[in-house]
Amino acid sequence: MAETMKAAVFTATEKIEMQELPIPHVGDADVLVKVKNCGICGSDISYFFGLSPTGKMPIVLGHEFTGEVVEVGAIAKGMGLFKPGDRVVVNPVQHCNACYACASGHTNLCANLYVPGVNADGAFAEYVVIPAENVFVVPPHITDDVAAILDPLGNATHTALRFDSVGEDVLITGAGPIGVLAAAIARHIGARNVVVTDVNPYRLAMAARHGANRVVDVRSEGLAPVMAELGMTEGFDVGLEMSGAEAAFNQMLDAMNHGGRIAILGIPAGPMTLDVNDVIFKGLELQGIYGRRIFETLE
Ligand code: NAD
Ligand code: ZN
């Protein structure tokens, strides 16, 4: 096998250069994946334009990828989980196994998370090395194109399944790719109403095609009349915040029912002001969400 590979290296703001880099070394617990498809995440765009810092520079970006197993490390081989040629998808988020959260079994809450394409070289390259425990074989009925979006689908799954939504009225603020996927999940698992807000008609139309029974362009429509139209007398039971926008978050707090539960995935650009009175006097439960649940999406 060759010793070097082509990689698109992010060297400075708005600059990516094609370079020849060494193929990464495969550790005993690792798998070497030949990248087939790699998505462009919103965070890749934000790194490219210098809106948020990467953990390392220069760096190969890209963390939403699928590919084929080329080499399996000794331990991973011993476990018999993978063989060369397996079609796989990767959960890029690696945990340390050393911090308190990891030691107590909550590896998704690891204090030292490590992500290729953010802290180390990622998948805008021919090969990536990744711990075997982060790799999943893709069933034959899932195409490569679909497998490449299992990372954001995993984010949507993690958020949408955080609170029980069966028979509930669900409000999703933000119809980006993840908000639209969350609408499909909320519909699939049996929510009563799935209402999605955004300020972008194209994205709202996509949400309407994928599970929302009512979409709301908040530039021209308020939530109160929409709730009345749907026969909702109090407020939303479950909120999925997927915009990172201060206005959307406050609108959600205002529209929640007493005892409502909110899962927060959207990452704001900076500190924001929230009306905490709604949280207190309605007894709202707020849960931050980080990372993805990919395994559930492979069924
Ligand atoms: P995105 O930026 O494509 O979508 C956000 C949407 O919010 C856009 O369509 C935008 O028009 C909409 N929006 C803006 N203002 C609004 C308002 N006032 N009301 C309603 N909608 C409004 O993002 P995405 O890729 O779908 O991801 C969703 C969010 O989740 C982003 O903030 C992203 O950074 C974050 N994220 C978090 C994690 C995590 O682990 N916590 C992982 C991935 C993504
Ligand atoms: Zn840890």
Short mmCIF file of C-alpha atoms and ligand atoms in Angstrom, two decimals:
data_model
loop_
_atom_site.label_atom_id
_atom_site.label_comp_id
_atom_site.label_asym_id
_atom_site.label_seq_id
_atom_site.Cartn_x
_atom_site.Cartn_y
_atom_site.Cartn_z
CA MET A 1 0.00 0.00 0.00
CA ALA A 2 1.18 3.55 -0.72
CA GLU A 3 2.66 5.51 2.19
CA THR A 4 1.12 8.86 1.36
CA MET A 5 -2.36 10.08 0.52
CA LYS A 6 -4.07 13.14 -0.90
CA ALA A 7 -5.62 15.43 1.70
CA ALA A 8 -7.36 18.81 1.52
CA VAL A 9 -5.56 20.79 4.20
CA PHE A 10 -7.10 23.88 5.80
CA THR A 11 -4.06 26.16 6.13
CA ALA A 12 -5.56 29.61 6.75
CA THR A 13 -8.96 31.34 6.78
CA GLU A 14 -10.71 30.70 3.44
CA LYS A 15 -7.74 28.63 2.21
CA ILE A 16 -7.69 24.87 1.61
CA GLU A 17 -4.72 23.30 -0.23
CA MET A 18 -4.38 19.81 -1.68
CA GLN A 19 -1.31 18.19 -0.09
CA GLU A 20 0.36 14.79 0.02
CA LEU A 21 0.39 13.56 3.67
CA PRO A 22 1.51 10.29 5.29
CA ILE A 23 -1.25 7.70 5.63
CA PRO A 24 -1.98 7.67 9.40
CA HIS A 25 -0.63 4.83 11.54
CA VAL A 26 -3.17 2.17 12.62
CA GLY A 27 -3.01 1.47 16.39
CA ASP A 28 -3.99 -1.88 17.87
CA ALA A 29 -7.50 -0.71 18.77
CA ASP A 30 -8.00 1.23 15.52
CA VAL A 31 -9.44 0.78 12.08
CA LEU A 32 -8.08 2.43 8.92
CA VAL A 33 -10.98 3.68 6.78
CA LYS A 34 -10.72 4.65 3.12
CA VAL A 35 -13.08 7.61 2.85
CA LYS A 36 -15.83 7.35 0.22
CA ASN A 37 -18.21 10.19 1.12
CA CYS A 38 -17.70 13.08 3.50
CA GLY A 39 -20.36 15.65 4.30
CA ILE A 40 -19.67 19.34 4.84
CA CYS A 41 -20.95 20.22 8.31
CA GLY A 42 -22.04 23.74 9.29
CA SER A 43 -19.02 23.71 11.62
CA ASP A 44 -16.64 23.03 8.67
CA ILE A 45 -18.07 26.14 7.00
CA SER A 46 -17.65 28.15 10.16
CA TYR A 47 -14.00 27.02 10.54
CA PHE A 48 -13.32 27.83 6.87
CA PHE A 49 -14.59 31.39 7.22
CA GLY A 50 -12.73 31.89 10.53
CA LEU A 51 -15.96 32.18 12.56
CA SER A 52 -14.81 29.58 15.10
CA PRO A 53 -11.36 28.14 15.86
CA THR A 54 -10.26 24.57 15.11
CA GLY A 55 -8.31 22.64 17.78
CA LYS A 56 -5.24 22.47 15.53
CA MET A 57 -3.85 24.35 12.50
CA PRO A 58 -3.12 23.42 9.78
CA ILE A 59 -5.75 20.69 9.83
CA VAL A 60 -7.66 18.37 7.50
CA LEU A 61 -11.34 19.19 8.17
CA GLY A 62 -14.32 16.82 7.76
CA HIS A 63 -15.96 14.55 10.33
CA GLU A 64 -19.22 13.33 8.69
CA PHE A 65 -17.93 10.40 6.72
CA THR A 66 -18.46 6.94 5.45
CA GLY A 67 -16.06 4.58 3.75
CA GLU A 68 -14.52 1.16 3.56
CA VAL A 69 -12.32 -0.66 6.09
CA VAL A 70 -8.80 -1.12 4.72
CA GLU A 71 -6.85 -2.31 7.75
CA VAL A 72 -7.86 -3.52 11.20
CA GLY A 73 -5.57 -3.12 14.27
CA ALA A 74 -4.58 -6.23 16.29
CA ILE A 75 -7.07 -5.80 19.14
CA ALA A 76 -9.92 -4.78 16.87
CA LYS A 77 -9.08 -7.79 14.68
CA GLY A 78 -9.10 -10.06 17.73
CA MET A 79 -12.63 -8.91 18.53
CA GLY A 80 -13.63 -10.01 15.04
CA LEU A 81 -15.80 -6.98 14.46
CA PHE A 82 -14.42 -5.78 11.14
CA LYS A 83 -12.71 -7.06 8.06
CA PRO A 84 -11.20 -5.23 5.10
CA GLY A 85 -13.92 -4.26 2.62
CA ASP A 86 -16.64 -3.63 5.24
CA ARG A 87 -18.74 -0.58 4.44
CA VAL A 88 -18.72 1.56 7.57
CA VAL A 89 -19.94 4.80 9.07
CA VAL A 90 -18.07 6.56 11.84
CA ASN A 91 -19.08 8.33 15.02
CA PRO A 92 -16.25 10.87 14.98
CA VAL A 93 -16.54 11.83 18.66
CA GLN A 94 -13.90 10.00 20.70
CA HIS A 95 -13.87 9.95 24.50
CA CYS A 96 -10.89 9.72 26.89
CA ASN A 97 -11.95 6.82 29.17
CA ALA A 98 -10.11 8.61 31.99
CA CYS A 99 -12.31 11.47 33.24
CA TYR A 100 -15.06 11.16 35.86
CA ALA A 101 -17.87 11.00 33.28
CA CYS A 102 -16.10 8.25 31.28
CA ALA A 103 -15.23 6.30 34.45
CA SER A 104 -18.88 6.37 35.49
CA GLY A 105 -19.99 5.03 32.12
CA HIS A 106 -21.26 8.30 30.61
CA THR A 107 -18.75 8.51 27.81
CA ASN A 108 -20.99 10.89 25.83
CA LEU A 109 -20.37 13.43 28.62
CA CYS A 110 -16.57 13.03 28.47
CA ALA A 111 -14.68 16.15 29.56
CA ASN A 112 -11.94 15.58 26.96
CA LEU A 113 -13.80 14.80 23.74
CA TYR A 114 -11.61 14.50 20.67
CA VAL A 115 -12.89 14.75 17.10
CA PRO A 116 -10.98 14.15 13.85
CA GLY A 117 -11.58 17.17 11.62
CA VAL A 118 -11.68 19.42 14.71
CA ASN A 119 -8.81 18.40 17.06
CA ALA A 120 -6.92 16.12 14.67
CA ASP A 121 -6.79 15.51 10.93
CA GLY A 122 -10.17 14.49 9.53
CA ALA A 123 -11.88 13.05 6.49
CA PHE A 124 -11.34 15.50 3.62
CA ALA A 125 -8.59 12.99 2.86
CA GLU A 126 -8.22 9.52 1.37
CA TYR A 127 -7.75 7.74 4.72
CA VAL A 128 -8.66 8.24 8.38
CA VAL A 129 -7.65 6.19 11.43
CA ILE A 130 -10.39 5.85 14.04
CA PRO A 131 -10.87 3.69 17.17
CA ALA A 132 -12.82 0.53 16.31
CA GLU A 133 -15.41 1.36 18.97
CA ASN A 134 -16.40 4.43 16.90
CA VAL A 135 -17.02 2.44 13.73
CA PHE A 136 -20.29 0.79 12.64
CA VAL A 137 -20.92 -1.53 9.73
CA VAL A 138 -23.57 -0.08 7.39
CA PRO A 139 -26.39 -2.50 6.53
CA PRO A 140 -26.80 -3.18 2.78
CA HIS A 141 -30.11 -1.29 2.48
CA ILE A 142 -28.45 2.02 3.46
CA THR A 143 -26.71 3.64 0.47
CA ASP A 144 -23.36 5.45 0.74
CA ASP A 145 -25.07 8.82 0.23
CA VAL A 146 -27.48 8.16 3.09
CA ALA A 147 -24.73 6.72 5.29
CA ALA A 148 -22.82 9.99 4.92
CA ILE A 149 -25.61 11.90 6.70
CA LEU A 150 -25.88 9.50 9.63
CA ASP A 151 -23.78 11.91 11.70
CA PRO A 152 -26.32 14.81 11.61
CA LEU A 153 -29.13 12.23 11.72
CA GLY A 154 -27.44 10.94 14.90
CA ASN A 155 -27.52 14.51 16.32
CA ALA A 156 -31.22 14.74 15.45
CA THR A 157 -31.90 11.32 16.96
CA HIS A 158 -30.05 12.14 20.16
CA THR A 159 -32.06 15.36 20.60
CA ALA A 160 -35.47 14.08 19.46
CA LEU A 161 -35.29 10.97 21.67
CA ARG A 162 -34.12 12.83 24.78
CA PHE A 163 -37.70 13.33 25.96
CA ASP A 164 -40.73 11.14 25.39
CA SER A 165 -42.76 12.72 22.58
CA VAL A 166 -45.41 10.05 22.03
CA GLY A 167 -48.76 11.86 21.70
CA GLU A 168 -47.11 15.16 22.63
CA ASP A 169 -47.04 18.56 20.95
CA VAL A 170 -43.47 19.19 19.79
CA LEU A 171 -41.98 22.54 18.82
CA ILE A 172 -38.76 22.54 16.77
CA THR A 173 -37.03 25.90 16.37
CA GLY A 174 -34.71 25.90 13.34
CA ALA A 175 -35.30 23.96 10.11
CA GLY A 176 -31.67 23.42 9.20
CA PRO A 177 -30.68 19.88 8.16
CA ILE A 178 -30.83 18.71 11.79
CA GLY A 179 -34.18 20.39 12.55
CA VAL A 180 -35.73 18.81 9.44
CA LEU A 181 -34.37 15.36 10.38
CA ALA A 182 -35.71 15.85 13.92
CA ALA A 183 -39.16 16.66 12.52
CA ALA A 184 -39.13 13.34 10.65
CA ILE A 185 -38.13 11.49 13.82
CA ALA A 186 -40.74 13.24 16.00
CA ARG A 187 -43.40 12.29 13.44
CA HIS A 188 -42.12 8.70 13.20
CA ILE A 189 -42.16 8.14 16.95
CA GLY A 190 -45.75 9.36 17.32
CA ALA A 191 -45.82 13.02 18.32
CA ARG A 192 -49.28 14.61 17.97
CA ASN A 193 -48.28 17.98 16.50
CA VAL A 194 -44.85 18.72 15.07
CA VAL A 195 -44.50 22.47 14.56
CA VAL A 196 -41.28 23.78 13.01
CA THR A 197 -40.18 27.42 12.92
CA ASP A 198 -37.56 29.15 10.79
CA VAL A 199 -36.97 32.36 8.87
CA ASN A 200 -36.14 30.55 5.61
CA PRO A 201 -39.10 29.49 3.41
CA TYR A 202 -37.04 26.90 1.47
CA ARG A 203 -36.09 25.13 4.67
CA LEU A 204 -39.60 25.36 6.08
CA ALA A 205 -40.95 23.73 2.90
CA MET A 206 -38.48 20.89 3.43
CA ALA A 207 -39.66 20.47 7.04
CA ALA A 208 -43.26 20.33 5.79
CA ARG A 209 -42.31 17.50 3.42
CA HIS A 210 -40.54 15.57 6.17
CA GLY A 211 -42.91 15.34 9.10
CA ALA A 212 -43.95 18.81 10.29
CA ASN A 213 -47.73 19.17 10.20
CA ARG A 214 -47.36 22.96 10.54
CA VAL A 215 -44.42 25.18 9.66
CA VAL A 216 -44.13 28.78 10.79
CA ASP A 217 -42.11 31.58 9.23
CA VAL A 218 -41.61 33.61 12.39
CA ARG A 219 -40.93 36.77 10.40
CA SER A 220 -44.60 36.94 9.45
CA GLU A 221 -46.48 34.67 11.83
CA GLY A 222 -46.66 34.24 15.62
CA LEU A 223 -47.01 30.94 17.45
CA ALA A 224 -50.18 31.80 19.45
CA PRO A 225 -52.57 31.74 16.44
CA VAL A 226 -50.91 28.56 15.15
CA MET A 227 -51.46 26.86 18.50
CA ALA A 228 -55.13 27.96 18.47
CA GLU A 229 -55.50 26.65 14.90
CA LEU A 230 -54.15 23.26 16.03
CA GLY A 231 -56.52 23.12 19.01
CA MET A 232 -53.71 23.49 21.52
CA THR A 233 -55.10 25.12 24.64
CA GLU A 234 -51.93 25.45 26.74
CA GLY A 235 -48.44 25.06 25.26
CA PHE A 236 -45.89 22.71 23.74
CA ASP A 237 -44.88 19.67 25.81
CA VAL A 238 -41.48 19.12 24.19
CA GLY A 239 -39.16 21.70 22.59
CA LEU A 240 -36.16 20.90 20.38
CA GLU A 241 -33.99 24.01 20.02
CA MET A 242 -32.07 23.61 16.78
CA SER A 243 -31.30 27.15 15.64
CA GLY A 244 -28.85 28.58 18.18
CA ALA A 245 -30.84 31.84 17.74
CA GLU A 246 -31.66 33.89 20.84
CA ALA A 247 -35.04 35.00 19.42
CA ALA A 248 -36.02 31.39 18.67
CA PHE A 249 -35.05 30.20 22.14
CA ASN A 250 -37.08 32.94 23.85
CA GLN A 251 -40.05 32.26 21.58
CA MET A 252 -39.83 28.60 22.58
CA LEU A 253 -39.68 29.41 26.32
CA ASP A 254 -42.80 31.55 25.88
CA ALA A 255 -44.70 28.86 23.96
CA MET A 256 -43.94 25.93 26.30
CA ASN A 257 -46.54 24.36 28.56
CA HIS A 258 -46.03 24.15 32.32
CA GLY A 259 -43.74 21.21 33.02
CA GLY A 260 -42.46 21.30 29.44
CA ARG A 261 -39.11 19.78 28.51
CA ILE A 262 -36.58 21.35 26.15
CA ALA A 263 -33.60 19.63 24.52
CA ILE A 264 -31.03 22.20 23.37
CA LEU A 265 -28.80 21.28 20.41
CA GLY A 266 -28.43 24.68 18.66
CA ILE A 267 -25.13 26.39 19.47
CA PRO A 268 -25.41 30.16 19.88
CA ALA A 269 -22.67 32.38 18.42
CA GLY A 270 -22.02 33.81 21.91
CA PRO A 271 -23.69 34.45 25.26
CA MET A 272 -27.41 35.14 24.96
CA THR A 273 -30.18 36.59 27.11
CA LEU A 274 -33.04 34.26 28.02
CA ASP A 275 -36.18 34.99 30.03
CA VAL A 276 -35.46 32.62 32.90
CA ASN A 277 -38.79 33.57 34.52
CA ASP A 278 -40.46 31.20 32.07
CA VAL A 279 -38.09 28.41 33.14
CA ILE A 280 -38.82 29.00 36.82
CA PHE A 281 -42.53 29.70 36.86
CA LYS A 282 -43.41 27.02 34.32
CA GLY A 283 -41.03 24.51 35.94
CA LEU A 284 -39.39 23.85 32.59
CA GLU A 285 -36.72 21.20 32.25
CA LEU A 286 -33.79 22.22 30.03
CA GLN A 287 -31.30 19.65 28.76
CA GLY A 288 -28.17 20.46 26.77
CA ILE A 289 -27.35 17.92 24.07
CA TYR A 290 -23.88 17.23 22.76
CA GLY A 291 -22.97 14.62 20.20
CA ARG A 292 -24.86 11.98 18.32
CA ARG A 293 -26.55 8.63 18.68
CA ILE A 294 -25.60 6.94 15.44
CA PHE A 295 -26.19 3.32 16.31
CA GLU A 296 -29.98 3.77 16.53
CA THR A 297 -30.04 5.16 12.98
CA LEU A 298 -28.67 1.91 11.50
CA GLU A 299 -31.78 -0.18 12.13
P1 NAD B 1 -28.28 25.38 10.49
O1 NAD B 1 -27.49 26.61 10.82
O2 NAD B 1 -28.24 24.85 9.09
O3 NAD B 1 -29.81 25.62 10.88
C1 NAD B 1 -30.26 26.57 11.80
C2 NAD B 1 -31.58 27.11 11.31
O4 NAD B 1 -32.10 28.03 12.27
C3 NAD B 1 -31.45 27.90 9.97
O5 NAD B 1 -32.30 27.31 8.98
C4 NAD B 1 -31.87 29.32 10.36
O6 NAD B 1 -32.56 29.98 9.31
C5 NAD B 1 -32.79 29.03 11.55
N1 NAD B 1 -33.10 30.21 12.37
C6 NAD B 1 -32.38 31.37 12.50
N2 NAD B 1 -33.06 32.25 13.28
C7 NAD B 1 -34.21 31.63 13.64
C8 NAD B 1 -35.34 32.02 14.42
N3 NAD B 1 -35.39 33.24 15.02
N4 NAD B 1 -36.35 31.14 14.58
C9 NAD B 1 -36.31 29.91 14.01
N5 NAD B 1 -35.28 29.49 13.24
C10 NAD B 1 -34.24 30.33 13.07
O7 NAD B 1 -27.80 24.29 11.52
P2 NAD B 1 -27.89 22.66 11.52
O8 NAD B 1 -26.74 22.10 10.78
O9 NAD B 1 -29.28 22.20 11.20
O10 NAD B 1 -27.64 22.46 13.09
C11 NAD B 1 -28.57 22.96 14.04
C12 NAD B 1 -27.86 23.59 15.22
O11 NAD B 1 -27.25 22.56 16.01
C13 NAD B 1 -26.73 24.56 14.89
O12 NAD B 1 -26.74 25.64 15.84
C14 NAD B 1 -25.48 23.71 15.07
O13 NAD B 1 -24.34 24.51 15.40
C15 NAD B 1 -25.87 22.86 16.24
N6 NAD B 1 -25.19 21.58 16.40
C16 NAD B 1 -24.98 21.17 17.66
C17 NAD B 1 -24.42 19.93 17.90
C18 NAD B 1 -24.25 19.48 19.30
O14 NAD B 1 -23.64 18.42 19.50
N7 NAD B 1 -24.79 20.21 20.27
C19 NAD B 1 -24.04 19.10 16.83
C20 NAD B 1 -24.29 19.54 15.53
C21 NAD B 1 -24.89 20.78 15.32
ZN ZN B 2 -13.57 11.27 29.38
#
